[in-house]
Amino acid sequence: IEDLRAAAAVVRGRQVASSIKQALVVPGSGQVKAQAEAEGLHEIFLAAGMEWREPGCSMCLAMNADKLGAGEHCASTSNRNFEGRQGIGGRTHL
């Protein structure tokens, strides 16, 4: 929950830049999601133009539509970062 609190403090009152293709917020667990919603953090992300997702892998494995394309960048709290993990040719910044 600490990472979501810190991220919400940064984006509060701001908007996702028009140059950003997609801004996803994916809580690490159902418990973290529930706590974040109880604190109203999801409303801050939504107001900034971000997507509030269900907990799960999302971009962590690039096994679904949530993946980076070549030359795209991702800011992530993932605990793994190796070439191609979040999409072929993409860059992950922890």
Short mmCIF file of N, CA and C in Angstrom, two decimals:
data_model
loop_
_atom_site.label_atom_id
_atom_site.label_comp_id
_atom_site.label_asym_id
_atom_site.label_seq_id
_atom_site.Cartn_x
_atom_site.Cartn_y
_atom_site.Cartn_z
N ILE A 1 0.82 -1.20 0.00
CA ILE A 1 0.00 0.00 0.00
C ILE A 1 0.86 1.26 0.00
N GLU A 2 2.07 1.17 0.56
CA GLU A 2 2.93 2.35 0.62
C GLU A 2 3.27 2.90 -0.76
N ASP A 3 3.49 1.99 -1.73
CA ASP A 3 3.82 2.46 -3.08
C ASP A 3 2.65 3.19 -3.71
N LEU A 4 1.43 2.72 -3.47
CA LEU A 4 0.25 3.39 -4.02
C LEU A 4 0.02 4.74 -3.34
N ARG A 5 0.28 4.80 -2.05
CA ARG A 5 0.15 6.09 -1.35
C ARG A 5 1.15 7.11 -1.91
N ALA A 6 2.38 6.67 -2.12
CA ALA A 6 3.40 7.57 -2.65
C ALA A 6 3.06 8.01 -4.07
N ALA A 7 2.61 7.08 -4.90
CA ALA A 7 2.23 7.42 -6.27
C ALA A 7 1.06 8.38 -6.29
N ALA A 8 0.08 8.16 -5.44
CA ALA A 8 -1.09 9.05 -5.37
C ALA A 8 -0.68 10.45 -4.96
N ALA A 9 0.28 10.55 -4.05
CA ALA A 9 0.76 11.87 -3.61
C ALA A 9 1.42 12.62 -4.77
N VAL A 10 2.08 11.90 -5.64
CA VAL A 10 2.75 12.52 -6.79
C VAL A 10 1.73 12.97 -7.84
N VAL A 11 0.72 12.15 -8.12
CA VAL A 11 -0.21 12.47 -9.22
C VAL A 11 -1.41 13.31 -8.79
N ARG A 12 -1.62 13.48 -7.50
CA ARG A 12 -2.78 14.26 -7.03
C ARG A 12 -2.81 15.63 -7.70
N GLY A 13 -3.94 15.96 -8.33
CA GLY A 13 -4.10 17.25 -8.97
C GLY A 13 -3.44 17.37 -10.33
N ARG A 14 -2.90 16.29 -10.84
CA ARG A 14 -2.22 16.31 -12.14
C ARG A 14 -2.95 15.42 -13.13
N GLN A 15 -2.58 15.52 -14.39
CA GLN A 15 -3.15 14.70 -15.45
C GLN A 15 -2.04 13.94 -16.17
N VAL A 16 -2.37 12.75 -16.64
CA VAL A 16 -1.44 11.98 -17.45
C VAL A 16 -1.16 12.79 -18.72
N ALA A 17 0.09 12.92 -19.08
CA ALA A 17 0.48 13.68 -20.27
C ALA A 17 -0.11 13.06 -21.53
N SER A 18 -0.44 13.89 -22.49
CA SER A 18 -1.04 13.40 -23.73
C SER A 18 -0.09 12.50 -24.51
N SER A 19 1.20 12.57 -24.24
CA SER A 19 2.18 11.72 -24.92
C SER A 19 2.23 10.30 -24.33
N ILE A 20 1.55 10.07 -23.21
CA ILE A 20 1.53 8.75 -22.58
C ILE A 20 0.42 7.92 -23.20
N LYS A 21 0.79 6.75 -23.72
CA LYS A 21 -0.16 5.87 -24.40
C LYS A 21 -1.18 5.29 -23.42
N GLN A 22 -0.70 4.84 -22.27
CA GLN A 22 -1.57 4.16 -21.31
C GLN A 22 -0.94 4.26 -19.93
N ALA A 23 -1.76 4.52 -18.92
CA ALA A 23 -1.28 4.59 -17.54
C ALA A 23 -2.14 3.65 -16.70
N LEU A 24 -1.56 2.53 -16.31
CA LEU A 24 -2.27 1.51 -15.55
C LEU A 24 -1.81 1.52 -14.11
N VAL A 25 -2.74 1.34 -13.19
CA VAL A 25 -2.41 1.15 -11.78
C VAL A 25 -2.99 -0.20 -11.40
N VAL A 26 -2.11 -1.13 -11.02
CA VAL A 26 -2.52 -2.50 -10.71
C VAL A 26 -2.05 -2.84 -9.30
N PRO A 27 -2.96 -2.87 -8.33
CA PRO A 27 -2.57 -3.22 -6.96
C PRO A 27 -1.99 -4.64 -6.90
N GLY A 28 -1.12 -4.85 -5.93
CA GLY A 28 -0.45 -6.14 -5.80
C GLY A 28 -1.31 -7.27 -5.27
N SER A 29 -2.42 -6.96 -4.63
CA SER A 29 -3.30 -8.00 -4.08
C SER A 29 -4.69 -7.42 -3.86
N GLY A 30 -5.63 -8.31 -3.61
CA GLY A 30 -6.99 -7.87 -3.31
C GLY A 30 -7.04 -7.06 -2.03
N GLN A 31 -6.23 -7.44 -1.06
CA GLN A 31 -6.20 -6.72 0.22
C GLN A 31 -5.67 -5.30 0.02
N VAL A 32 -4.63 -5.16 -0.78
CA VAL A 32 -4.07 -3.84 -1.06
C VAL A 32 -5.08 -3.00 -1.83
N LYS A 33 -5.76 -3.61 -2.78
CA LYS A 33 -6.78 -2.88 -3.56
C LYS A 33 -7.87 -2.36 -2.64
N ALA A 34 -8.36 -3.21 -1.75
CA ALA A 34 -9.42 -2.81 -0.82
C ALA A 34 -8.96 -1.67 0.08
N GLN A 35 -7.74 -1.75 0.58
CA GLN A 35 -7.21 -0.69 1.44
C GLN A 35 -7.07 0.62 0.67
N ALA A 36 -6.55 0.53 -0.55
CA ALA A 36 -6.39 1.73 -1.38
C ALA A 36 -7.74 2.38 -1.66
N GLU A 37 -8.74 1.58 -1.94
CA GLU A 37 -10.08 2.12 -2.19
C GLU A 37 -10.67 2.72 -0.93
N ALA A 38 -10.42 2.09 0.22
CA ALA A 38 -10.91 2.64 1.49
C ALA A 38 -10.29 4.01 1.77
N GLU A 39 -9.05 4.20 1.32
CA GLU A 39 -8.35 5.48 1.51
C GLU A 39 -8.64 6.47 0.39
N GLY A 40 -9.37 6.04 -0.62
CA GLY A 40 -9.71 6.93 -1.74
C GLY A 40 -8.59 7.12 -2.76
N LEU A 41 -7.56 6.29 -2.69
CA LEU A 41 -6.43 6.44 -3.61
C LEU A 41 -6.84 6.20 -5.05
N HIS A 42 -7.74 5.25 -5.27
CA HIS A 42 -8.17 4.95 -6.64
C HIS A 42 -8.81 6.16 -7.30
N GLU A 43 -9.49 6.99 -6.53
CA GLU A 43 -10.12 8.19 -7.08
C GLU A 43 -9.07 9.19 -7.58
N ILE A 44 -7.95 9.24 -6.90
CA ILE A 44 -6.86 10.13 -7.33
C ILE A 44 -6.30 9.67 -8.66
N PHE A 45 -6.08 8.36 -8.79
CA PHE A 45 -5.56 7.81 -10.04
C PHE A 45 -6.55 8.01 -11.18
N LEU A 46 -7.81 7.74 -10.93
CA LEU A 46 -8.83 7.91 -11.96
C LEU A 46 -8.94 9.36 -12.40
N ALA A 47 -8.91 10.28 -11.44
CA ALA A 47 -9.00 11.71 -11.76
C ALA A 47 -7.82 12.17 -12.60
N ALA A 48 -6.68 11.50 -12.45
CA ALA A 48 -5.49 11.86 -13.22
C ALA A 48 -5.51 11.26 -14.62
N GLY A 49 -6.49 10.41 -14.91
CA GLY A 49 -6.58 9.79 -16.22
C GLY A 49 -5.95 8.42 -16.31
N MET A 50 -5.71 7.80 -15.16
CA MET A 50 -5.13 6.46 -15.12
C MET A 50 -6.24 5.42 -15.05
N GLU A 51 -5.89 4.19 -15.40
CA GLU A 51 -6.82 3.07 -15.28
C GLU A 51 -6.56 2.36 -13.96
N TRP A 52 -7.62 2.08 -13.21
CA TRP A 52 -7.53 1.36 -11.93
C TRP A 52 -7.92 -0.07 -12.23
N ARG A 53 -6.96 -1.00 -12.12
CA ARG A 53 -7.17 -2.38 -12.52
C ARG A 53 -7.35 -3.32 -11.33
N GLU A 54 -7.77 -4.52 -11.65
CA GLU A 54 -7.87 -5.59 -10.66
C GLU A 54 -6.46 -6.11 -10.38
N PRO A 55 -6.22 -6.61 -9.16
CA PRO A 55 -4.91 -7.18 -8.86
C PRO A 55 -4.64 -8.38 -9.78
N GLY A 56 -3.42 -8.57 -10.11
CA GLY A 56 -3.05 -9.70 -10.95
C GLY A 56 -1.80 -9.37 -11.74
N CYS A 57 -1.50 -10.21 -12.67
CA CYS A 57 -0.25 -10.06 -13.41
C CYS A 57 -0.22 -8.85 -14.33
N SER A 58 -1.32 -8.52 -14.98
CA SER A 58 -1.34 -7.40 -15.91
C SER A 58 -0.09 -7.43 -16.77
N MET A 59 0.75 -6.41 -16.67
CA MET A 59 1.92 -6.33 -17.54
C MET A 59 3.11 -7.15 -17.07
N CYS A 60 3.05 -7.76 -15.92
CA CYS A 60 4.26 -8.38 -15.38
C CYS A 60 4.80 -9.50 -16.26
N LEU A 61 3.96 -10.17 -17.02
CA LEU A 61 4.43 -11.26 -17.87
C LEU A 61 4.23 -11.01 -19.36
N ALA A 62 3.54 -9.95 -19.72
CA ALA A 62 3.25 -9.65 -21.13
C ALA A 62 2.58 -10.84 -21.82
N MET A 63 1.70 -11.53 -21.10
CA MET A 63 1.00 -12.68 -21.67
C MET A 63 -0.42 -12.34 -22.10
N ASN A 64 -0.78 -11.07 -22.03
CA ASN A 64 -2.11 -10.64 -22.45
C ASN A 64 -1.94 -9.34 -23.23
N ALA A 65 -3.01 -8.62 -23.41
CA ALA A 65 -2.93 -7.37 -24.17
C ALA A 65 -2.13 -6.29 -23.44
N ASP A 66 -1.94 -6.43 -22.14
CA ASP A 66 -1.16 -5.46 -21.36
C ASP A 66 0.33 -5.76 -21.51
N LYS A 67 0.94 -5.20 -22.54
CA LYS A 67 2.38 -5.39 -22.72
C LYS A 67 2.96 -4.20 -23.46
N LEU A 68 4.26 -4.05 -23.32
CA LEU A 68 4.97 -2.95 -23.97
C LEU A 68 5.29 -3.31 -25.41
N GLY A 69 5.25 -2.31 -26.26
CA GLY A 69 5.72 -2.47 -27.62
C GLY A 69 7.17 -2.03 -27.70
N ALA A 70 7.79 -2.29 -28.82
CA ALA A 70 9.18 -1.89 -29.02
C ALA A 70 9.32 -0.38 -28.82
N GLY A 71 10.30 0.01 -28.00
CA GLY A 71 10.56 1.42 -27.74
C GLY A 71 9.68 2.05 -26.68
N GLU A 72 8.73 1.30 -26.13
CA GLU A 72 7.87 1.84 -25.07
C GLU A 72 8.51 1.62 -23.71
N HIS A 73 8.13 2.45 -22.74
CA HIS A 73 8.70 2.40 -21.39
C HIS A 73 7.60 2.17 -20.36
N CYS A 74 7.98 1.54 -19.25
CA CYS A 74 7.04 1.25 -18.16
C CYS A 74 7.72 1.55 -16.83
N ALA A 75 7.01 2.26 -15.95
CA ALA A 75 7.45 2.42 -14.57
C ALA A 75 6.73 1.34 -13.78
N SER A 76 7.46 0.50 -13.07
CA SER A 76 6.87 -0.68 -12.44
C SER A 76 7.41 -0.91 -11.04
N THR A 77 6.58 -1.50 -10.19
CA THR A 77 7.05 -1.94 -8.88
C THR A 77 7.27 -3.45 -8.87
N SER A 78 7.36 -4.04 -10.04
CA SER A 78 7.60 -5.47 -10.18
C SER A 78 8.89 -5.85 -9.47
N ASN A 79 8.96 -7.09 -9.00
CA ASN A 79 10.19 -7.53 -8.34
C ASN A 79 11.11 -8.26 -9.31
N ARG A 80 10.75 -8.29 -10.58
CA ARG A 80 11.59 -8.92 -11.59
C ARG A 80 11.73 -7.96 -12.77
N ASN A 81 12.92 -7.90 -13.32
CA ASN A 81 13.16 -7.02 -14.45
C ASN A 81 14.24 -7.64 -15.32
N PHE A 82 13.84 -8.29 -16.39
CA PHE A 82 14.81 -8.79 -17.34
C PHE A 82 14.30 -8.54 -18.75
N GLU A 83 15.20 -8.55 -19.69
CA GLU A 83 14.90 -8.16 -21.06
C GLU A 83 13.69 -8.91 -21.63
N GLY A 84 12.73 -8.15 -22.11
CA GLY A 84 11.55 -8.71 -22.75
C GLY A 84 10.44 -9.15 -21.82
N ARG A 85 10.63 -9.05 -20.53
CA ARG A 85 9.61 -9.56 -19.60
C ARG A 85 8.26 -8.89 -19.80
N GLN A 86 8.23 -7.60 -20.02
CA GLN A 86 6.95 -6.89 -20.15
C GLN A 86 6.62 -6.54 -21.60
N GLY A 87 7.34 -7.13 -22.52
CA GLY A 87 7.08 -6.92 -23.94
C GLY A 87 8.39 -6.81 -24.71
N ILE A 88 8.45 -7.42 -25.87
CA ILE A 88 9.66 -7.44 -26.67
C ILE A 88 10.02 -6.02 -27.12
N GLY A 89 11.22 -5.61 -26.79
CA GLY A 89 11.71 -4.29 -27.18
C GLY A 89 11.32 -3.17 -26.24
N GLY A 90 10.55 -3.48 -25.20
CA GLY A 90 10.14 -2.48 -24.22
C GLY A 90 11.17 -2.31 -23.12
N ARG A 91 11.10 -1.23 -22.38
CA ARG A 91 12.00 -0.97 -21.27
C ARG A 91 11.20 -0.81 -19.99
N THR A 92 11.59 -1.54 -18.96
CA THR A 92 10.95 -1.45 -17.66
C THR A 92 11.87 -0.71 -16.70
N HIS A 93 11.31 0.27 -16.00
CA HIS A 93 12.06 1.04 -15.01
C HIS A 93 11.45 0.76 -13.64
N LEU A 94 12.23 0.21 -12.74
CA LEU A 94 11.73 -0.12 -11.41
C LEU A 94 11.85 1.06 -10.48
#
